[in-house]
Short mmCIF file of C-alpha atoms in Angstrom, two decimals:
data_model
loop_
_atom_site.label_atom_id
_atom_site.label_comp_id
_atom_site.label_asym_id
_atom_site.label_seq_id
_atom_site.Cartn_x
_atom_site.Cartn_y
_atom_site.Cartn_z
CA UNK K 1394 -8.90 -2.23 -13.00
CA UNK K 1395 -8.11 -2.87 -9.42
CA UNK K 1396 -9.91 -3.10 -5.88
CA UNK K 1397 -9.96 -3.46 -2.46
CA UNK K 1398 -11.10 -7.02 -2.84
CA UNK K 1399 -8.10 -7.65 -5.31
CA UNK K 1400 -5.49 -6.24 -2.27
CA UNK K 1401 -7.68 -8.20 0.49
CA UNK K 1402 -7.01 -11.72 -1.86
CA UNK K 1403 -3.59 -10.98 -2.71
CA UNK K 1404 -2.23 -9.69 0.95
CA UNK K 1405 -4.27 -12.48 2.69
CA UNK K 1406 -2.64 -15.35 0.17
CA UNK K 1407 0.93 -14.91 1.47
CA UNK K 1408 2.47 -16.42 4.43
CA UNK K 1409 1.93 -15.00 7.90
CA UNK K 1410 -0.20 -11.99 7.06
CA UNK K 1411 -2.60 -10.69 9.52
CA UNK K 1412 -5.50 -8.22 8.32
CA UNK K 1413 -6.23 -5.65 11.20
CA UNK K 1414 -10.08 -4.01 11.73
CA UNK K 1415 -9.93 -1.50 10.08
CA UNK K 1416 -12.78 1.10 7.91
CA UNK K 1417 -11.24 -0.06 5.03
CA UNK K 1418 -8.16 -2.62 4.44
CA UNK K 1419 -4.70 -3.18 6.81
CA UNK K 1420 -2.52 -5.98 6.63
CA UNK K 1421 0.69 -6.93 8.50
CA UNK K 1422 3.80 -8.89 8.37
CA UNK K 1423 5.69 -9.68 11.48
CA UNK K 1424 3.78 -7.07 13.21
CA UNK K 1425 5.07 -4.65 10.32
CA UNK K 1426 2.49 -2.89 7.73
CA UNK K 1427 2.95 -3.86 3.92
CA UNK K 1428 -0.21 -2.29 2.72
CA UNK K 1429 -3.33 -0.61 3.58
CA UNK K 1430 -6.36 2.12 2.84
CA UNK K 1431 -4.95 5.32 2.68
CA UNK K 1432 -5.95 7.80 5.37
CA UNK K 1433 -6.68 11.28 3.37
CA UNK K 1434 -6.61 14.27 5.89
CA UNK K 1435 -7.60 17.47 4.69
CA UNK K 1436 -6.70 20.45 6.65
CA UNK K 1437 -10.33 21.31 8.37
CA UNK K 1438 -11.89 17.89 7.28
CA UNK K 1439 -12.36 14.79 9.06
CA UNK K 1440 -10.53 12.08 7.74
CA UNK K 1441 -11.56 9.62 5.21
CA UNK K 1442 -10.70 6.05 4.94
CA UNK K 1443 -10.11 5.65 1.48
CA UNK K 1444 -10.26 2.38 -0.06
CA UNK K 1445 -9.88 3.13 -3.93
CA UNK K 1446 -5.83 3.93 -3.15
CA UNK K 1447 -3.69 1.84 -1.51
CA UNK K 1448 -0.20 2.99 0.71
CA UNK K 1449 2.49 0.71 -0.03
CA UNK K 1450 5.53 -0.26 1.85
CA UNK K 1451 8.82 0.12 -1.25
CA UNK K 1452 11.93 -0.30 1.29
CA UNK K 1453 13.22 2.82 0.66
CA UNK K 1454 13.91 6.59 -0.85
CA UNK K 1455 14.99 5.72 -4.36
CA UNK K 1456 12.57 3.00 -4.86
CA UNK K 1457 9.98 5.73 -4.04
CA UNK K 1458 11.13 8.30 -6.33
CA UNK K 1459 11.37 6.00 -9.10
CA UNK K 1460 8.22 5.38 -8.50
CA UNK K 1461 6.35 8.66 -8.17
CA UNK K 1462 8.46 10.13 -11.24
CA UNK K 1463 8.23 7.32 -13.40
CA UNK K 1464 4.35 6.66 -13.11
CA UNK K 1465 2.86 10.10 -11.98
CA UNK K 1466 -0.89 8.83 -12.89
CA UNK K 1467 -0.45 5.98 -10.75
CA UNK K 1468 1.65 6.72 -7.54
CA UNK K 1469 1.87 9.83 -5.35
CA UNK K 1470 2.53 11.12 -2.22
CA UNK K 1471 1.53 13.40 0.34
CA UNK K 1472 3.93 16.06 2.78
CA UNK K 1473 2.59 13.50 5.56
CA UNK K 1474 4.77 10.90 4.05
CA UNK K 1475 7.46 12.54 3.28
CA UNK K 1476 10.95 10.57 4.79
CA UNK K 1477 8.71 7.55 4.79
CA UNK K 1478 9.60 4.33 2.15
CA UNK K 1479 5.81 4.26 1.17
CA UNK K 1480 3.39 5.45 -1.91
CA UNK K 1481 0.35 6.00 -2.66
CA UNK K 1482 -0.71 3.71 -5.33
CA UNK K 1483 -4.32 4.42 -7.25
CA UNK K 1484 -6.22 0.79 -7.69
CA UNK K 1485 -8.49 1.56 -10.64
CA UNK K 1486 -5.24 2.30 -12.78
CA UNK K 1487 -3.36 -0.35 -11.93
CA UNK K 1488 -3.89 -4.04 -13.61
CA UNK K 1489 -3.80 -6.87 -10.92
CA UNK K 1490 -0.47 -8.45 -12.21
CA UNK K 1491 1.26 -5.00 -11.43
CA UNK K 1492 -0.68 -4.95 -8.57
CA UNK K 1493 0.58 -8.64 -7.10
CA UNK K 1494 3.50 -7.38 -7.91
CA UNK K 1495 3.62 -4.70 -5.73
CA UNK K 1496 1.88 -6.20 -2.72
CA UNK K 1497 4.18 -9.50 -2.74
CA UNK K 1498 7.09 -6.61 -3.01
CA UNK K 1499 5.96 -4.80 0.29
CA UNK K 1500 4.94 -8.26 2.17
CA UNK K 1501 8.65 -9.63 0.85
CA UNK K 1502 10.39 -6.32 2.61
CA UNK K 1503 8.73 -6.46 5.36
CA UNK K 1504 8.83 -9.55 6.64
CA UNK K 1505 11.27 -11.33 9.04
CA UNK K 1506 14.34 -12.23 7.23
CA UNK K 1507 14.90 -15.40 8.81
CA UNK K 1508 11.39 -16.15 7.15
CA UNK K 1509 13.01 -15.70 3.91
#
């Protein structure tokens, strides 16, 4: 229901973001990730930019649990990201209001307060 092109629109509508090269899609706040392609590494395989799931930044632990155990088809994790405030969010599952959502969330977080 989602894409790439729906994160690049979204991210690069909101104040101050910054998209960095990238394979697939990056974009910054303050210097400070909000969202971007996820990286999949598989032990013995190269890694692969993947732009059909996004990594989003929630703020923290419980916000990320409540996440990944509320809506198992549509956020996960990986051991990689364990102790980190960030999911794994998969874009053909997710409608783009839940989506803008999400992305104003992370930008919102992560920007400067005194911005706010």
């Amino acid at each position: 229901m989602s894409d790439e092109h729906d994160v690049r629109r979204l991210a690069l509508s909101l104040e101050g973001v910054q998209e960095n090269p990238s394979d697939g899609f990056d974009f910054r706040v303050d210097g400070k990730g909000f969202v971007w392609s996820y990286p999949e590494r598989e032990p013995g395989k190269r890694r692969v930019i993947r732009t059909d799931i996004a990594v989003l930044y929630v703020g923290d632990e419980a916000e990320k649990q409540a996440l990944l155990l509320g809506e198992p088809e549509l956020f996960f994790s990986t051991p990689g990201y364990d102790g980190f405030p960030l999911v794994m969010v998969r874009l053909d599952l997710v409608d783009e209001a839940r989506l803008a959502e999400l992305v104003v969330d992370a930008w919102d977080m992560r920007r400067d307060p005194a911005a706010r």
